[in-house]
Short mmCIF file of N, CA and C in Angstrom, two decimals:
data_model
loop_
_atom_site.label_atom_id
_atom_site.label_comp_id
_atom_site.label_asym_id
_atom_site.label_seq_id
_atom_site.Cartn_x
_atom_site.Cartn_y
_atom_site.Cartn_z
N MET D 1 78.98 52.30 0.66
CA MET D 1 78.67 51.45 1.77
C MET D 1 79.64 50.30 1.76
N ASN D 2 80.31 49.96 2.83
CA ASN D 2 81.33 48.81 2.90
C ASN D 2 80.39 47.84 3.16
N LEU D 3 81.20 46.55 2.98
CA LEU D 3 80.56 45.06 3.16
C LEU D 3 79.97 45.05 4.71
N ARG D 4 80.77 45.38 5.75
CA ARG D 4 80.08 45.47 7.08
C ARG D 4 78.89 46.06 7.12
N ALA D 5 78.72 47.23 6.55
CA ALA D 5 77.51 48.02 6.85
C ALA D 5 76.41 47.27 5.96
N SER D 6 76.67 46.74 4.86
CA SER D 6 75.75 46.20 3.98
C SER D 6 75.22 44.94 4.81
N LEU D 7 76.13 44.14 5.49
CA LEU D 7 75.57 43.01 6.22
C LEU D 7 74.82 43.34 7.45
N ALA D 8 74.94 44.44 7.99
CA ALA D 8 74.40 44.90 9.10
C ALA D 8 72.91 45.25 8.67
N VAL D 9 72.74 46.11 7.47
CA VAL D 9 71.47 46.43 6.98
C VAL D 9 70.68 45.21 6.46
N VAL D 10 71.29 44.26 6.11
CA VAL D 10 70.69 43.08 5.55
C VAL D 10 70.12 42.29 6.94
N THR D 11 70.95 42.20 7.82
CA THR D 11 70.58 41.49 9.14
C THR D 11 69.34 42.30 9.84
N PHE D 12 69.56 43.37 9.67
CA PHE D 12 68.42 44.27 10.34
C PHE D 12 66.99 44.12 9.58
N LEU D 13 67.17 44.28 8.41
CA LEU D 13 65.82 43.99 7.36
C LEU D 13 65.46 42.46 7.65
N ALA D 14 66.22 41.50 7.81
CA ALA D 14 65.69 40.07 7.88
C ALA D 14 64.99 40.08 9.23
N SER D 15 65.46 40.64 10.23
CA SER D 15 64.88 40.61 11.69
C SER D 15 63.61 41.40 11.82
N VAL D 16 63.52 42.48 10.94
CA VAL D 16 62.33 43.29 10.84
C VAL D 16 61.23 42.26 10.02
N LEU D 17 61.73 41.55 9.12
CA LEU D 17 60.70 40.79 8.43
C LEU D 17 60.17 39.62 9.21
N ALA D 18 61.09 38.89 9.85
CA ALA D 18 60.68 37.79 10.73
C ALA D 18 59.77 38.28 11.94
N PHE D 19 60.05 39.33 12.28
CA PHE D 19 59.25 39.86 13.41
C PHE D 19 57.69 40.32 12.86
N THR D 20 57.77 40.84 11.78
CA THR D 20 56.56 41.14 10.98
C THR D 20 55.65 40.05 10.69
N LEU D 21 56.35 38.90 10.28
CA LEU D 21 55.64 37.57 9.75
C LEU D 21 55.12 36.84 11.07
N ALA D 22 55.98 36.82 12.00
CA ALA D 22 55.36 36.48 13.47
C ALA D 22 54.28 37.19 14.04
N ALA D 23 54.42 38.48 13.98
CA ALA D 23 53.19 39.31 14.53
C ALA D 23 51.89 39.06 13.47
N VAL D 24 52.14 39.00 12.25
CA VAL D 24 50.94 38.83 11.58
C VAL D 24 50.29 37.53 11.61
N SER D 25 51.09 36.38 11.79
CA SER D 25 50.51 35.06 11.97
C SER D 25 49.87 34.92 13.39
N ALA D 26 50.49 35.80 14.47
CA ALA D 26 49.76 35.51 15.78
C ALA D 26 48.29 36.16 15.57
N CYS D 27 48.40 37.30 14.97
CA CYS D 27 47.13 38.05 15.09
C CYS D 27 46.04 37.36 14.07
N SER D 28 46.52 36.57 13.14
CA SER D 28 45.46 36.04 12.15
C SER D 28 45.01 34.60 12.75
N ARG D 29 45.74 34.20 13.82
CA ARG D 29 45.47 32.78 14.19
C ARG D 29 44.13 32.83 14.90
N SER D 30 43.39 31.98 14.56
CA SER D 30 41.87 31.85 15.18
C SER D 30 41.92 30.77 16.15
N GLU D 31 41.07 30.99 17.14
CA GLU D 31 40.71 30.04 18.21
C GLU D 31 40.34 28.61 17.57
N PRO D 32 41.00 27.54 18.18
CA PRO D 32 40.56 26.25 17.51
C PRO D 32 39.03 25.98 17.92
N ALA D 33 38.60 25.26 16.82
CA ALA D 33 37.09 24.92 16.86
C ALA D 33 36.84 24.07 18.12
N PRO D 34 35.76 24.43 18.61
CA PRO D 34 35.33 23.58 19.96
C PRO D 34 35.24 21.93 19.58
N ALA D 35 35.61 21.25 20.41
CA ALA D 35 35.49 19.76 20.21
C ALA D 35 34.11 19.14 19.92
N VAL D 36 33.89 18.57 18.91
CA VAL D 36 32.43 17.99 18.69
C VAL D 36 32.67 16.48 19.12
N SER D 37 31.61 16.08 19.79
CA SER D 37 31.40 14.64 20.21
C SER D 37 31.05 13.90 18.88
N ASN D 38 31.97 12.77 19.01
CA ASN D 38 31.70 11.75 17.86
C ASN D 38 30.81 10.70 18.24
N ALA D 39 30.26 10.84 19.72
CA ALA D 39 29.61 9.67 20.24
C ALA D 39 28.10 9.58 19.48
N PRO D 40 27.63 8.52 19.26
CA PRO D 40 26.23 8.39 18.52
C PRO D 40 25.12 8.90 19.62
N VAL D 41 24.10 9.21 19.05
CA VAL D 41 22.89 9.34 19.90
C VAL D 41 22.48 8.33 20.44
N GLU D 42 22.32 8.10 21.84
CA GLU D 42 21.79 6.97 22.69
C GLU D 42 20.40 7.10 22.84
N THR D 43 19.79 6.15 23.08
CA THR D 43 18.36 6.09 23.38
C THR D 43 18.14 5.19 24.71
N TYR D 44 17.47 5.60 25.56
CA TYR D 44 17.30 4.90 26.90
C TYR D 44 15.79 4.79 27.14
N ALA D 45 15.44 3.75 27.88
CA ALA D 45 14.10 3.77 28.50
C ALA D 45 14.24 3.74 29.91
N SER D 46 13.42 4.26 30.62
CA SER D 46 13.35 4.24 32.18
C SER D 46 11.90 4.60 32.68
N ARG D 47 12.04 4.55 33.90
CA ARG D 47 10.82 4.70 34.81
C ARG D 47 10.95 5.55 36.02
N GLY D 48 10.08 6.29 36.41
CA GLY D 48 10.37 7.22 37.50
C GLY D 48 9.03 7.74 37.71
N LYS D 49 9.33 8.76 38.64
CA LYS D 49 8.11 9.40 39.24
C LYS D 49 8.28 11.22 38.99
N ILE D 50 7.11 11.73 38.42
CA ILE D 50 7.30 13.19 38.18
C ILE D 50 7.35 13.98 39.39
N VAL D 51 8.26 14.84 39.52
CA VAL D 51 8.62 15.71 40.85
C VAL D 51 7.93 17.26 40.52
N ALA D 52 8.16 17.50 39.20
CA ALA D 52 7.69 18.82 38.86
C ALA D 52 7.62 19.03 37.35
N LEU D 53 6.37 19.65 37.07
CA LEU D 53 6.14 19.78 35.44
C LEU D 53 6.87 21.21 35.14
N PRO D 54 7.13 21.41 33.81
CA PRO D 54 7.71 22.41 33.27
C PRO D 54 6.76 23.59 33.45
N ASP D 55 7.37 24.75 33.56
CA ASP D 55 6.36 25.85 33.55
C ASP D 55 6.54 26.57 32.26
N PRO D 56 5.76 27.52 31.94
CA PRO D 56 5.58 28.34 30.62
C PRO D 56 6.92 29.23 30.48
N LYS D 57 7.50 29.37 31.29
CA LYS D 57 8.77 30.17 31.17
C LYS D 57 10.12 29.23 30.69
N GLY D 58 10.04 28.10 30.55
CA GLY D 58 10.90 27.18 29.94
C GLY D 58 11.54 26.32 31.04
N ALA D 59 11.11 26.08 32.09
CA ALA D 59 11.72 25.05 33.09
C ALA D 59 11.49 23.71 32.56
N LEU D 60 12.26 22.79 33.05
CA LEU D 60 12.29 21.38 32.60
C LEU D 60 11.47 20.57 33.41
N LEU D 61 10.93 19.39 32.70
CA LEU D 61 10.29 18.55 33.44
C LEU D 61 11.32 17.86 34.46
N GLN D 62 10.88 17.74 35.78
CA GLN D 62 11.75 16.97 36.80
C GLN D 62 11.22 15.45 37.09
N ILE D 63 12.00 14.53 36.91
CA ILE D 63 11.60 13.18 36.93
C ILE D 63 12.72 12.53 38.21
N HIS D 64 12.15 11.87 39.16
CA HIS D 64 12.92 11.12 39.88
C HIS D 64 13.07 9.55 39.15
N HIS D 65 14.16 9.30 38.41
CA HIS D 65 14.12 8.13 37.69
C HIS D 65 14.97 6.92 38.34
N GLU D 66 14.61 5.75 38.02
CA GLU D 66 15.28 4.63 38.34
C GLU D 66 16.72 4.67 37.88
N GLU D 67 17.43 3.70 38.41
CA GLU D 67 18.91 3.50 37.98
C GLU D 67 18.90 3.20 36.50
N ILE D 68 19.83 3.67 35.84
CA ILE D 68 20.07 3.24 34.28
C ILE D 68 21.62 2.67 34.06
N PRO D 69 21.67 1.35 34.23
CA PRO D 69 22.98 0.54 34.28
C PRO D 69 23.69 0.73 32.75
N THR D 70 23.12 0.84 31.80
CA THR D 70 23.50 0.78 30.40
C THR D 70 23.85 2.42 30.13
N PHE D 71 23.80 3.32 30.82
CA PHE D 71 23.99 4.81 30.27
C PHE D 71 25.57 4.96 29.98
N LYS D 72 25.85 5.69 28.85
CA LYS D 72 27.05 5.84 28.56
C LYS D 72 27.44 7.20 28.50
N ALA D 73 28.72 7.43 29.05
CA ALA D 73 29.11 8.80 29.05
C ALA D 73 29.44 9.22 27.56
N LYS D 74 30.11 10.46 27.62
CA LYS D 74 30.34 11.26 26.54
C LYS D 74 31.35 10.61 25.71
N ASP D 75 32.37 9.80 26.33
CA ASP D 75 33.34 9.19 25.69
C ASP D 75 32.94 7.72 25.02
N GLY D 76 31.68 7.42 25.44
CA GLY D 76 31.32 5.99 24.92
C GLY D 76 31.47 4.81 25.79
N ARG D 77 31.92 5.18 27.17
CA ARG D 77 32.04 4.08 28.00
C ARG D 77 30.80 3.96 28.81
N VAL D 78 30.40 2.81 29.43
CA VAL D 78 29.32 2.60 29.84
C VAL D 78 29.58 2.82 31.32
N VAL D 79 28.96 3.77 31.87
CA VAL D 79 29.22 4.17 33.28
C VAL D 79 27.95 4.12 34.23
N GLY D 80 26.87 3.74 33.59
CA GLY D 80 25.63 3.67 34.41
C GLY D 80 25.12 5.12 34.97
N MET D 81 24.02 5.22 35.45
CA MET D 81 23.44 6.40 36.24
C MET D 81 22.71 5.82 37.19
N LYS D 82 22.97 6.45 38.57
CA LYS D 82 22.01 6.08 39.73
C LYS D 82 20.82 6.71 39.51
N GLN D 83 19.95 6.25 40.43
CA GLN D 83 18.69 7.02 40.48
C GLN D 83 18.64 8.35 40.89
N MET D 84 18.13 9.22 40.39
CA MET D 84 18.08 10.66 40.70
C MET D 84 17.02 11.34 40.28
N ILE D 85 16.96 12.72 40.76
CA ILE D 85 15.89 13.55 40.18
C ILE D 85 16.74 14.41 39.16
N MET D 86 16.13 14.45 38.01
CA MET D 86 16.83 14.86 36.85
C MET D 86 15.97 15.72 35.95
N PRO D 87 16.36 16.90 35.42
CA PRO D 87 15.64 17.82 34.64
C PRO D 87 15.69 17.16 33.19
N PHE D 88 14.56 17.22 32.37
CA PHE D 88 14.47 16.86 31.09
C PHE D 88 13.74 17.83 30.37
N PRO D 89 14.14 18.19 29.17
CA PRO D 89 13.54 19.02 28.21
C PRO D 89 12.61 17.82 27.30
N LEU D 90 11.68 18.48 26.87
CA LEU D 90 10.65 17.47 26.07
C LEU D 90 10.79 17.89 24.61
N ALA D 91 10.92 16.73 23.73
CA ALA D 91 10.82 16.88 22.32
C ALA D 91 9.49 17.37 22.13
N SER D 92 9.19 17.91 20.81
CA SER D 92 7.98 18.49 20.64
C SER D 92 6.91 17.22 20.44
N ALA D 93 7.32 16.28 20.18
CA ALA D 93 6.57 14.98 19.95
C ALA D 93 6.12 14.28 21.21
N ALA D 94 6.74 14.69 22.37
CA ALA D 94 6.41 14.10 23.68
C ALA D 94 5.29 15.12 24.41
N VAL D 95 4.22 14.38 24.67
CA VAL D 95 2.97 15.13 25.15
C VAL D 95 2.77 14.66 26.61
N LEU D 96 2.57 15.81 27.50
CA LEU D 96 2.40 15.25 28.94
C LEU D 96 1.07 15.11 29.09
N GLY D 97 0.07 15.62 28.29
CA GLY D 97 -1.38 15.47 28.59
C GLY D 97 -1.82 15.66 29.92
N ASP D 98 -2.47 14.78 30.82
CA ASP D 98 -2.95 15.11 32.07
C ASP D 98 -1.95 14.60 33.26
N LEU D 99 -0.61 14.39 32.89
CA LEU D 99 0.30 13.84 33.78
C LEU D 99 0.48 14.90 34.73
N LYS D 100 0.77 14.49 36.11
CA LYS D 100 1.14 15.64 37.17
C LYS D 100 2.06 15.11 38.12
N PRO D 101 2.70 16.08 39.14
CA PRO D 101 3.54 15.53 39.86
C PRO D 101 2.97 14.57 40.89
N GLY D 102 3.83 13.47 40.95
CA GLY D 102 3.60 12.26 41.71
C GLY D 102 3.32 11.22 40.95
N ASP D 103 2.86 11.31 39.87
CA ASP D 103 2.47 10.23 38.77
C ASP D 103 3.73 9.40 38.47
N ALA D 104 3.47 8.16 38.38
CA ALA D 104 4.65 7.24 37.99
C ALA D 104 4.65 7.15 36.37
N VAL D 105 5.67 7.16 35.80
CA VAL D 105 5.75 7.17 34.39
C VAL D 105 6.73 6.20 33.81
N GLU D 106 6.64 5.69 32.71
CA GLU D 106 7.71 5.24 31.85
C GLU D 106 7.99 6.23 30.79
N PHE D 107 9.34 6.50 30.45
CA PHE D 107 9.61 7.29 29.45
C PHE D 107 10.85 6.84 28.57
N THR D 108 10.86 7.42 27.45
CA THR D 108 12.09 7.14 26.62
C THR D 108 12.67 8.50 26.31
N PHE D 109 14.11 8.47 26.47
CA PHE D 109 14.85 9.82 26.22
C PHE D 109 16.12 9.46 25.43
N THR D 110 16.59 10.39 24.58
CA THR D 110 17.63 10.40 23.80
C THR D 110 18.83 11.20 24.53
N VAL D 111 20.15 10.87 24.29
CA VAL D 111 21.25 11.64 24.76
C VAL D 111 22.08 12.06 23.33
N ASP D 112 22.25 13.27 23.28
CA ASP D 112 23.02 13.64 22.03
C ASP D 112 24.09 14.57 22.63
N TRP D 113 25.31 14.05 22.96
CA TRP D 113 26.21 14.95 23.49
C TRP D 113 26.69 16.34 22.75
N SER D 114 26.18 16.38 21.53
CA SER D 114 26.54 17.71 20.80
C SER D 114 25.43 18.77 21.21
N ARG D 115 24.43 18.51 21.96
CA ARG D 115 23.39 19.33 22.27
C ARG D 115 23.57 19.92 23.71
N THR D 116 22.78 21.00 24.06
CA THR D 116 22.94 21.46 25.51
C THR D 116 21.50 21.69 25.87
N PRO D 117 20.92 21.03 26.94
CA PRO D 117 21.29 19.92 27.65
C PRO D 117 21.24 18.70 26.66
N PRO D 118 22.08 17.60 26.79
CA PRO D 118 22.18 16.64 25.89
C PRO D 118 20.93 15.61 26.05
N GLN D 119 20.29 15.78 27.15
CA GLN D 119 19.15 14.74 27.00
C GLN D 119 17.76 15.24 26.75
N GLU D 120 16.84 14.38 26.22
CA GLU D 120 15.50 15.00 25.71
C GLU D 120 14.50 13.86 25.70
N ILE D 121 13.43 13.93 26.41
CA ILE D 121 12.24 13.03 26.40
C ILE D 121 11.56 12.86 25.19
N THR D 122 11.59 11.72 24.55
CA THR D 122 10.65 11.69 23.22
C THR D 122 9.33 11.15 23.56
N ILE D 123 9.19 10.01 24.52
CA ILE D 123 8.08 9.47 24.73
C ILE D 123 7.88 9.37 26.25
N ILE D 124 6.51 9.65 26.76
CA ILE D 124 6.38 9.55 28.10
C ILE D 124 4.91 9.13 28.22
N LYS D 125 4.68 8.20 29.20
CA LYS D 125 3.16 7.90 29.68
C LYS D 125 3.13 7.28 30.98
N ARG D 126 1.96 7.36 31.40
CA ARG D 126 1.72 6.94 32.83
C ARG D 126 1.89 5.62 33.10
N LEU D 127 2.63 5.16 34.14
CA LEU D 127 2.41 3.81 34.47
C LEU D 127 1.49 3.31 35.20
N ALA D 128 0.87 2.09 35.09
CA ALA D 128 -0.30 1.56 35.70
C ALA D 128 -0.20 1.23 37.11
N ASP D 129 1.17 0.77 37.48
CA ASP D 129 1.42 0.49 38.74
C ASP D 129 2.56 1.19 39.28
N ALA D 130 2.56 2.18 40.19
CA ALA D 130 3.76 2.75 40.76
C ALA D 130 4.52 1.97 41.69
N SER D 131 3.95 1.04 42.37
CA SER D 131 4.62 0.13 43.39
C SER D 131 5.77 -0.59 42.85
N THR D 132 5.93 -0.58 41.56
CA THR D 132 7.15 -1.40 41.23
C THR D 132 8.32 -0.50 40.78
N LEU D 133 8.20 0.54 40.95
CA LEU D 133 9.29 1.64 40.80
C LEU D 133 10.51 1.32 41.90
N GLN D 134 11.60 1.33 41.36
CA GLN D 134 12.81 0.99 42.03
C GLN D 134 13.54 2.27 42.48
N ILE D 135 12.89 3.17 43.03
CA ILE D 135 13.49 4.55 43.53
C ILE D 135 13.28 4.63 45.02
N SER D 136 14.27 5.23 45.73
CA SER D 136 14.08 5.55 47.11
C SER D 136 13.30 6.72 47.21
N GLU D 137 12.45 6.96 48.19
CA GLU D 137 11.82 8.16 48.45
C GLU D 137 12.40 9.57 48.96
N GLU D 138 13.78 9.15 49.13
CA GLU D 138 14.57 10.24 49.62
C GLU D 138 15.04 11.05 48.55
N ARG D 139 15.16 12.33 48.65
CA ARG D 139 15.42 13.13 47.39
C ARG D 139 16.91 12.88 47.32
N GLN D 140 17.34 12.63 45.90
CA GLN D 140 18.66 12.32 45.71
C GLN D 140 19.37 13.73 45.06
#
């Protein structure tokens, strides 16, 4: 075999090796891990009116809550939250007791952006006077 043929064989083998390594690394490449929020768990207190109770099939408690001016977005910025009707899961410690739709309530909820949904009511109780609620009666 002459020098020219030897160089052609070496070049061919190097090309095959490079292609094989590229293919193997592409096949073994895993998807990047989903971004995990580094935002701390935030706790908020609010007041509102119960719109709907959860049903046994797992629906969430619906509350028309007041504005929450200190609400933080996932990135930690204070963005506030307008009054709205919002679904809330209940923590196991939160007991509804005899609360019903139309009742004015005060409640505490946490927001943990690593959960889905991120919000969860931890404490809820009936308000003595519903007339002090700062919500519009229009559905938001």
